[in-house]
PDB file of C-alpha atoms in Angstrom:
ATOM      1  CA  GLY A   1     -33.996 101.318-199.193  1.00  0.00           C
ATOM      2  CA  GLN A   2     -32.082  99.763-202.030  1.00  0.00           C
ATOM      3  CA  SER A   3     -31.686  96.094-202.877  1.00  0.00           C
ATOM      4  CA  THR A   4     -27.952  95.513-203.265  1.00  0.00           C
ATOM      5  CA  TYR A   5     -26.151  92.365-204.402  1.00  0.00           C
ATOM      6  CA  THR A   6     -22.388  92.024-204.093  1.00  0.00           C
ATOM      7  CA  ILE A   7     -20.505  89.161-205.758  1.00  0.00           C
ATOM      8  CA  THR A   8     -17.531  88.350-203.517  1.00  0.00           C
ATOM      9  CA  SER A   9     -15.378  86.467-206.054  1.00  0.00           C
ATOM     10  CA  SER A  10     -12.004  88.185-206.582  1.00  0.00           C
ATOM     11  CA  VAL A  11     -11.312  86.416-209.909  1.00  0.00           C
ATOM     12  CA  GLN A  12     -10.535  88.794-212.778  1.00  0.00           C
ATOM     13  CA  GLY A  13      -9.355  86.161-215.251  1.00  0.00           C
ATOM     14  CA  GLU A  14     -11.734  84.990-217.953  1.00  0.00           C
ATOM     15  CA  VAL A  15     -12.451  81.585-216.344  1.00  0.00           C
ATOM     16  CA  ASP A  16     -14.592  81.153-213.213  1.00  0.00           C
ATOM     17  CA  ARG A  17     -15.220  84.866-212.714  1.00  0.00           C
ATOM     18  CA  GLY A  18     -18.029  85.982-210.461  1.00  0.00           C
ATOM     19  CA  VAL A  19     -20.662  86.799-213.086  1.00  0.00           C
ATOM     20  CA  ILE A  20     -21.048  84.888-216.349  1.00  0.00           C
ATOM     21  CA  ILE A  21     -24.320  85.137-218.272  1.00  0.00           C
ATOM     22  CA  GLY A  22     -24.490  82.605-221.115  1.00  0.00           C
ATOM     23  CA  LEU A  23     -21.794  80.097-220.164  1.00  0.00           C
ATOM     24  CA  ASN A  24     -22.145  77.028-222.389  1.00  0.00           C
ATOM     25  CA  ALA A  25     -23.019  76.344-226.028  1.00  0.00           C
ATOM     26  CA  GLY A  26     -26.737  76.617-226.583  1.00  0.00           C
ATOM     27  CA  ASP A  27     -27.370  78.630-223.422  1.00  0.00           C
ATOM     28  CA  GLU A  28     -30.042  81.339-223.620  1.00  0.00           C
ATOM     29  CA  SER A  29     -29.397  83.212-220.368  1.00  0.00           C
ATOM     30  CA  GLY A  30     -30.437  86.605-219.068  1.00  0.00           C
ATOM     31  CA  LEU A  31     -30.298  88.845-216.021  1.00  0.00           C
ATOM     32  CA  THR A  32     -32.639  91.783-215.600  1.00  0.00           C
ATOM     33  CA  LEU A  33     -32.235  94.431-212.906  1.00  0.00           C
ATOM     34  CA  ARG A  34     -35.746  95.625-212.200  1.00  0.00           C
ATOM     35  CA  HIS A  35     -37.874  96.706-209.254  1.00  0.00           C
ATOM     36  CA  VAL A  36     -41.598  96.190-209.468  1.00  0.00           C
ATOM     37  CA  GLY A  37     -43.568  97.953-206.757  1.00  0.00           C
ATOM     38  CA  ASN A  38     -46.212 100.539-206.099  1.00  0.00           C
ATOM     39  CA  GLN A  39     -43.711 103.344-205.625  1.00  0.00           C
ATOM     40  CA  GLY A  40     -40.911 102.076-207.869  1.00  0.00           C
ATOM     41  CA  SER A  41     -38.394 103.592-205.468  1.00  0.00           C
ATOM     42  CA  ILE A  42     -36.146 100.624-204.719  1.00  0.00           C
ATOM     43  CA  LEU A  43     -33.216 100.228-207.099  1.00  0.00           C
ATOM     44  CA  SER A  44     -31.450  96.941-207.760  1.00  0.00           C
ATOM     45  CA  ASN A  45     -27.650  97.227-207.656  1.00  0.00           C
ATOM     46  CA  VAL A  46     -25.204  94.475-208.522  1.00  0.00           C
ATOM     47  CA  THR A  47     -21.457  94.788-207.873  1.00  0.00           C
ATOM     48  CA  THR A  48     -18.824  92.333-209.137  1.00  0.00           C
ATOM     49  CA  ARG A  49     -15.088  92.349-209.780  1.00  0.00           C
ATOM     50  CA  ALA A  50     -15.428  91.020-213.361  1.00  0.00           C
ATOM     51  CA  ALA A  51     -18.250  89.907-215.665  1.00  0.00           C
ATOM     52  CA  THR A  52     -18.813  88.210-219.005  1.00  0.00           C
ATOM     53  CA  ILE A  53     -21.984  88.294-221.082  1.00  0.00           C
ATOM     54  CA  GLY A  54     -22.022  85.576-223.773  1.00  0.00           C
ATOM     55  CA  ASP A  55     -19.078  83.398-222.719  1.00  0.00           C
ATOM     56  CA  GLY A  56     -18.968  80.069-224.581  1.00  0.00           C
ATOM     57  CA  PRO A  57     -19.220  79.396-228.319  1.00  0.00           C
ATOM     58  CA  ASP A  58     -22.857  79.606-229.449  1.00  0.00           C
ATOM     59  CA  ALA A  59     -23.912  80.795-225.991  1.00  0.00           C
ATOM     60  CA  ASN A  60     -26.285  83.773-225.724  1.00  0.00           C
ATOM     61  CA  GLY A  61     -26.276  86.080-222.738  1.00  0.00           C
ATOM     62  CA  THR A  62     -28.272  89.248-222.071  1.00  0.00           C
ATOM     63  CA  LEU A  63     -28.032  91.860-219.317  1.00  0.00           C
ATOM     64  CA  ASN A  64     -30.980  94.258-219.048  1.00  0.00           C
ATOM     65  CA  VAL A  65     -30.755  97.223-216.677  1.00  0.00           C
ATOM     66  CA  VAL A  66     -34.233  98.620-216.187  1.00  0.00           C
ATOM     67  CA  THR A  67     -33.696 100.056-212.716  1.00  0.00           C
ATOM     68  CA  GLY A  68     -30.549 100.425-210.633  1.00  0.00           C
ATOM     69  CA  ALA A  69     -27.001  99.829-211.799  1.00  0.00           C
ATOM     70  CA  PHE A  70     -24.494  97.121-212.659  1.00  0.00           C
ATOM     71  CA  HIS A  71     -21.001  97.856-211.256  1.00  0.00           C
ATOM     72  CA  VAL A  72     -17.753  96.208-212.409  1.00  0.00           C
ATOM     73  CA  THR A  73     -14.923  97.199-210.076  1.00  0.00           C
ATOM     74  CA  GLY A  74     -11.881  95.110-211.103  1.00  0.00           C
ATOM     75  CA  SER A  75      -8.520  96.647-211.986  1.00  0.00           C
ATOM     76  CA  MET A  76      -5.775  94.415-213.332  1.00  0.00           C
ATOM     77  CA  PHE A  77      -3.487  95.072-216.297  1.00  0.00           C
ATOM     78  CA  GLY A  78      -3.858  92.601-219.148  1.00  0.00           C
ATOM     79  CA  GLU A  79      -7.334  91.393-218.175  1.00  0.00           C
ATOM     80  CA  ARG A  80     -10.725  92.293-219.636  1.00  0.00           C
ATOM     81  CA  GLN A  81     -12.817  93.115-216.585  1.00  0.00           C
ATOM     82  CA  PHE A  82     -16.096  93.420-218.517  1.00  0.00           C
ATOM     83  CA  ILE A  83     -16.579  91.298-221.656  1.00  0.00           C
ATOM     84  CA  VAL A  84     -19.683  91.498-223.825  1.00  0.00           C
ATOM     85  CA  GLY A  85     -19.414  88.621-226.310  1.00  0.00           C
ATOM     86  CA  ARG A  86     -16.366  86.484-225.410  1.00  0.00           C
ATOM     87  CA  HIS A  87     -16.792  83.468-227.704  1.00  0.00           C
ATOM     88  CA  GLY A  88     -20.598  83.804-227.824  1.00  0.00           C
ATOM     89  CA  HIS A  89     -23.197  86.486-228.301  1.00  0.00           C
ATOM     90  CA  GLY A  90     -23.490  89.085-225.553  1.00  0.00           C
ATOM     91  CA  VAL A  91     -26.105  91.824-225.304  1.00  0.00           C
ATOM     92  CA  VAL A  92     -26.460  94.662-222.783  1.00  0.00           C
ATOM     93  CA  ASN A  93     -29.525  96.917-222.791  1.00  0.00           C
ATOM     94  CA  LEU A  94     -29.761 100.010-220.593  1.00  0.00           C
ATOM     95  CA  THR A  95     -33.281 101.386-220.847  1.00  0.00           C
ATOM     96  CA  GLY A  96     -34.290 102.613-217.399  1.00  0.00           C
ATOM     97  CA  GLY A  97     -33.541 106.303-217.707  1.00  0.00           C
ATOM     98  CA  PRO A  98     -31.603 108.656-215.395  1.00  0.00           C
ATOM     99  CA  GLY A  99     -30.024 106.931-212.417  1.00  0.00           C
ATOM    100  CA  THR A 100     -29.691 103.571-214.180  1.00  0.00           C
ATOM    101  CA  GLY A 101     -26.680 102.204-215.978  1.00  0.00           C
ATOM    102  CA  VAL A 102     -23.362 100.358-216.061  1.00  0.00           C
ATOM    103  CA  HIS A 103     -20.266 101.587-214.204  1.00  0.00           C
ATOM    104  CA  VAL A 104     -16.849 100.080-214.952  1.00  0.00           C
ATOM    105  CA  THR A 105     -14.759 101.811-212.319  1.00  0.00           C
ATOM    106  CA  GLY A 106     -11.334 100.139-212.216  1.00  0.00           C
ATOM    107  CA  SER A 107      -8.533 102.595-212.957  1.00  0.00           C
ATOM    108  CA  ASN A 108      -6.662  99.863-214.881  1.00  0.00           C
ATOM    109  CA  SER A 109      -9.564  98.048-216.515  1.00  0.00           C
ATOM    110  CA  THR A 110     -10.615  97.082-220.023  1.00  0.00           C
ATOM    111  CA  THR A 111     -14.130  96.679-221.391  1.00  0.00           C
ATOM    112  CA  SER A 112     -14.220  94.504-224.507  1.00  0.00           C
ATOM    113  CA  LEU A 113     -17.064  94.046-226.958  1.00  0.00           C
ATOM    114  CA  SER A 114     -16.234  90.879-228.953  1.00  0.00           C
ATOM    115  CA  ARG A 115     -13.214  89.478-227.134  1.00  0.00           C
ATOM    116  CA  TYR A 116     -12.482  86.724-229.662  1.00  0.00           C
ATOM    117  CA  ARG A 117     -13.152  86.199-233.359  1.00  0.00           C
ATOM    118  CA  THR A 118     -16.405  84.273-232.814  1.00  0.00           C
ATOM    119  CA  GLY A 119     -17.704  86.719-230.202  1.00  0.00           C
ATOM    120  CA  VAL A 120     -20.405  89.248-230.955  1.00  0.00           C
ATOM    121  CA  GLY A 121     -20.954  92.101-228.485  1.00  0.00           C
ATOM    122  CA  GLU A 122     -23.869  94.534-228.579  1.00  0.00           C
ATOM    123  CA  VAL A 123     -24.611  97.394-226.194  1.00  0.00           C
ATOM    124  CA  THR A 124     -27.517  99.843-226.307  1.00  0.00           C
ATOM    125  CA  VAL A 125     -27.741 102.836-223.942  1.00  0.00           C
ATOM    126  CA  SER A 126     -31.022 104.700-224.248  1.00  0.00           C
ATOM    127  CA  ASN A 127     -33.705 106.758-222.564  1.00  0.00           C
ATOM    128  CA  GLY A 128     -31.312 108.808-220.414  1.00  0.00           C
ATOM    129  CA  SER A 129     -29.423 105.790-219.038  1.00  0.00           C
ATOM    130  CA  ILE A 130     -25.672 106.021-218.610  1.00  0.00           C
ATOM    131  CA  TRP A 131     -22.571 103.908-219.245  1.00  0.00           C
ATOM    132  CA  VAL A 132     -19.401 105.029-217.424  1.00  0.00           C
ATOM    133  CA  ASN A 133     -15.958 103.596-218.217  1.00  0.00           C
ATOM    134  CA  HIS A 134     -12.959 104.671-216.106  1.00  0.00           C
ATOM    135  CA  ASP A 135     -10.405 103.143-218.467  1.00  0.00           C
ATOM    136  CA  GLN A 136     -10.315 101.863-222.025  1.00  0.00           C
ATOM    137  CA  LEU A 137     -13.342 100.774-224.053  1.00  0.00           C
ATOM    138  CA  TRP A 138     -12.719  98.438-226.986  1.00  0.00           C
ATOM    139  CA  VAL A 139     -15.596  98.025-229.422  1.00  0.00           C
ATOM    140  CA  GLY A 140     -14.826  95.096-231.719  1.00  0.00           C
ATOM    141  CA  GLU A 141     -11.649  93.650-230.182  1.00  0.00           C
ATOM    142  CA  ASN A 142     -11.307  90.588-232.424  1.00  0.00           C
ATOM    143  CA  GLY A 143     -14.835  90.058-233.808  1.00  0.00           C
ATOM    144  CA  VAL A 144     -17.899  92.246-234.274  1.00  0.00           C
ATOM    145  CA  GLY A 145     -18.791  94.852-231.651  1.00  0.00           C
ATOM    146  CA  THR A 146     -21.590  97.432-231.740  1.00  0.00           C
ATOM    147  CA  PHE A 147     -22.240 100.227-229.232  1.00  0.00           C
ATOM    148  CA  ASN A 148     -25.393 102.292-229.694  1.00  0.00           C
ATOM    149  CA  VAL A 149     -26.186 105.441-227.713  1.00  0.00           C
ATOM    150  CA  LYS A 150     -29.642 106.781-228.510  1.00  0.00           C
ATOM    151  CA  ASP A 151     -32.691 108.653-227.253  1.00  0.00           C
ATOM    152  CA  GLY A 152     -30.834 110.695-224.634  1.00  0.00           C
ATOM    153  CA  GLY A 153     -28.420 108.003-223.508  1.00  0.00           C
ATOM    154  CA  ASP A 154     -24.952 108.942-222.219  1.00  0.00           C
ATOM    155  CA  LEU A 155     -21.547 107.246-222.691  1.00  0.00           C
ATOM    156  CA  ILE A 156     -18.770 108.680-220.512  1.00  0.00           C
ATOM    157  CA  THR A 157     -15.182 107.456-220.891  1.00  0.00           C
ATOM    158  CA  SER A 158     -11.949 108.480-219.193  1.00  0.00           C
ATOM    159  CA  SER A 159      -8.576 106.962-218.336  1.00  0.00           C
ATOM    160  CA  HIS A 160      -6.178 107.942-215.563  1.00  0.00           C
ATOM    161  CA  ALA A 161      -3.531 105.887-217.373  1.00  0.00           C
ATOM    162  CA  GLY A 162      -4.064 107.764-220.636  1.00  0.00           C
ATOM    163  CA  ASN A 163      -5.305 104.674-222.486  1.00  0.00           C
ATOM    164  CA  THR A 164      -7.255 105.034-225.714  1.00  0.00           C
ATOM    165  CA  ASN A 165     -10.786 103.957-226.593  1.00  0.00           C
ATOM    166  CA  ILE A 166     -10.573 101.928-229.791  1.00  0.00           C
ATOM    167  CA  ILE A 167     -13.258 101.014-232.339  1.00  0.00           C
ATOM    168  CA  GLY A 168     -11.984  98.033-234.365  1.00  0.00           C
ATOM    169  CA  VAL A 169      -8.949  96.847-232.438  1.00  0.00           C
ATOM    170  CA  PHE A 170      -7.182  93.841-233.966  1.00  0.00           C
ATOM    171  CA  ALA A 171      -6.966  92.442-237.503  1.00  0.00           C
ATOM    172  CA  GLY A 172     -10.269  91.037-238.741  1.00  0.00           C
ATOM    173  CA  SER A 173     -12.354  92.901-236.161  1.00  0.00           C
ATOM    174  CA  SER A 174     -15.221  95.261-236.888  1.00  0.00           C
ATOM    175  CA  GLY A 175     -16.398  97.955-234.475  1.00  0.00           C
ATOM    176  CA  HIS A 176     -19.313 100.353-234.803  1.00  0.00           C
ATOM    177  CA  VAL A 177     -20.315 103.154-232.441  1.00  0.00           C
ATOM    178  CA  THR A 178     -23.447 105.176-233.158  1.00  0.00           C
ATOM    179  CA  VAL A 179     -24.650 108.237-231.204  1.00  0.00           C
ATOM    180  CA  THR A 180     -28.075 109.338-232.347  1.00  0.00           C
ATOM    181  CA  GLY A 181     -31.081 111.298-231.141  1.00  0.00           C
ATOM    182  CA  ALA A 182     -31.576 114.479-229.142  1.00  0.00           C
ATOM    183  CA  GLY A 183     -29.599 114.588-225.908  1.00  0.00           C
ATOM    184  CA  SER A 184     -27.467 111.529-226.708  1.00  0.00           C
ATOM    185  CA  THR A 185     -23.762 112.006-225.953  1.00  0.00           C
ATOM    186  CA  TRP A 186     -20.357 110.401-225.870  1.00  0.00           C
ATOM    187  CA  GLN A 187     -18.220 112.418-223.480  1.00  0.00           C
ATOM    188  CA  SER A 188     -14.590 111.278-223.471  1.00  0.00           C
ATOM    189  CA  ALA A 189     -11.629 112.601-221.459  1.00  0.00           C
ATOM    190  CA  ASN A 190      -9.254 110.220-223.266  1.00  0.00           C
ATOM    191  CA  ALA A 191      -8.501 109.614-226.930  1.00  0.00           C
ATOM    192  CA  ILE A 192     -10.843 107.850-229.346  1.00  0.00           C
ATOM    193  CA  GLN A 193      -9.256 105.847-232.155  1.00  0.00           C
ATOM    194  CA  VAL A 194     -11.490 104.769-235.029  1.00  0.00           C
ATOM    195  CA  GLY A 195      -9.879 101.731-236.655  1.00  0.00           C
ATOM    196  CA  ASN A 196      -6.617 100.364-235.252  1.00  0.00           C
ATOM    197  CA  VAL A 197      -5.775  97.412-237.501  1.00  0.00           C
ATOM    198  CA  GLY A 198      -9.449  96.421-237.511  1.00  0.00           C
ATOM    199  CA  SER A 199     -12.340  98.187-239.192  1.00  0.00           C
ATOM    200  CA  GLY A 200     -13.913 101.000-237.198  1.00  0.00           C
ATOM    201  CA  GLN A 201     -16.857 103.317-237.725  1.00  0.00           C
ATOM    202  CA  LEU A 202     -18.146 106.189-235.572  1.00  0.00           C
ATOM    203  CA  THR A 203     -21.482 107.774-236.536  1.00  0.00           C
ATOM    204  CA  ILE A 204     -22.956 110.813-234.788  1.00  0.00           C
ATOM    205  CA  ALA A 205     -26.403 111.720-236.092  1.00  0.00           C
ATOM    206  CA  ARG A 206     -28.539 114.262-234.272  1.00  0.00           C
ATOM    207  CA  GLY A 207     -26.628 113.469-231.095  1.00  0.00           C
TER     208      GLY A 207
END
């Protein structure tokens, strides 16, 4: 069977939410979803309403998904349900291959890489892993955000509300999305805007 962990907190605001990796200044925190066994057949699944990786100033948080999936289910207008790099440095690595990934499933949700000016958000999706966003993805909201899809990774974005994915959202921000390597894709059912009032760059190379 599967090992499944559900965080019961209903908080979607940025303070006291159910999952925070890298809370305080100087923190070096990480969470790795991994199953180690003879058969390798048990997947680790974590479900939470909202999550932040790299919360406080000078905090460092890392989420590694090697097996299983990390699910963010919140849906509330005006909130950022999944933040990678709030005031600190947030990193998400998806490396486990097909069947592993991140799923942000709220129909009215926002994923933000670099929520504030001091935040740095980095995501890498590789080796056939998948990132699914059911509403808007902001890469570089107020600071520096980087989203890399490589080596057969998949990024899938959509929005029932018709919201736009934005690379480089607000003034002073910098967003970079790179899709590279055979089999790597960004499939989007909603619009992609490269540079709002921030600086945005989208690179597709052999993807």
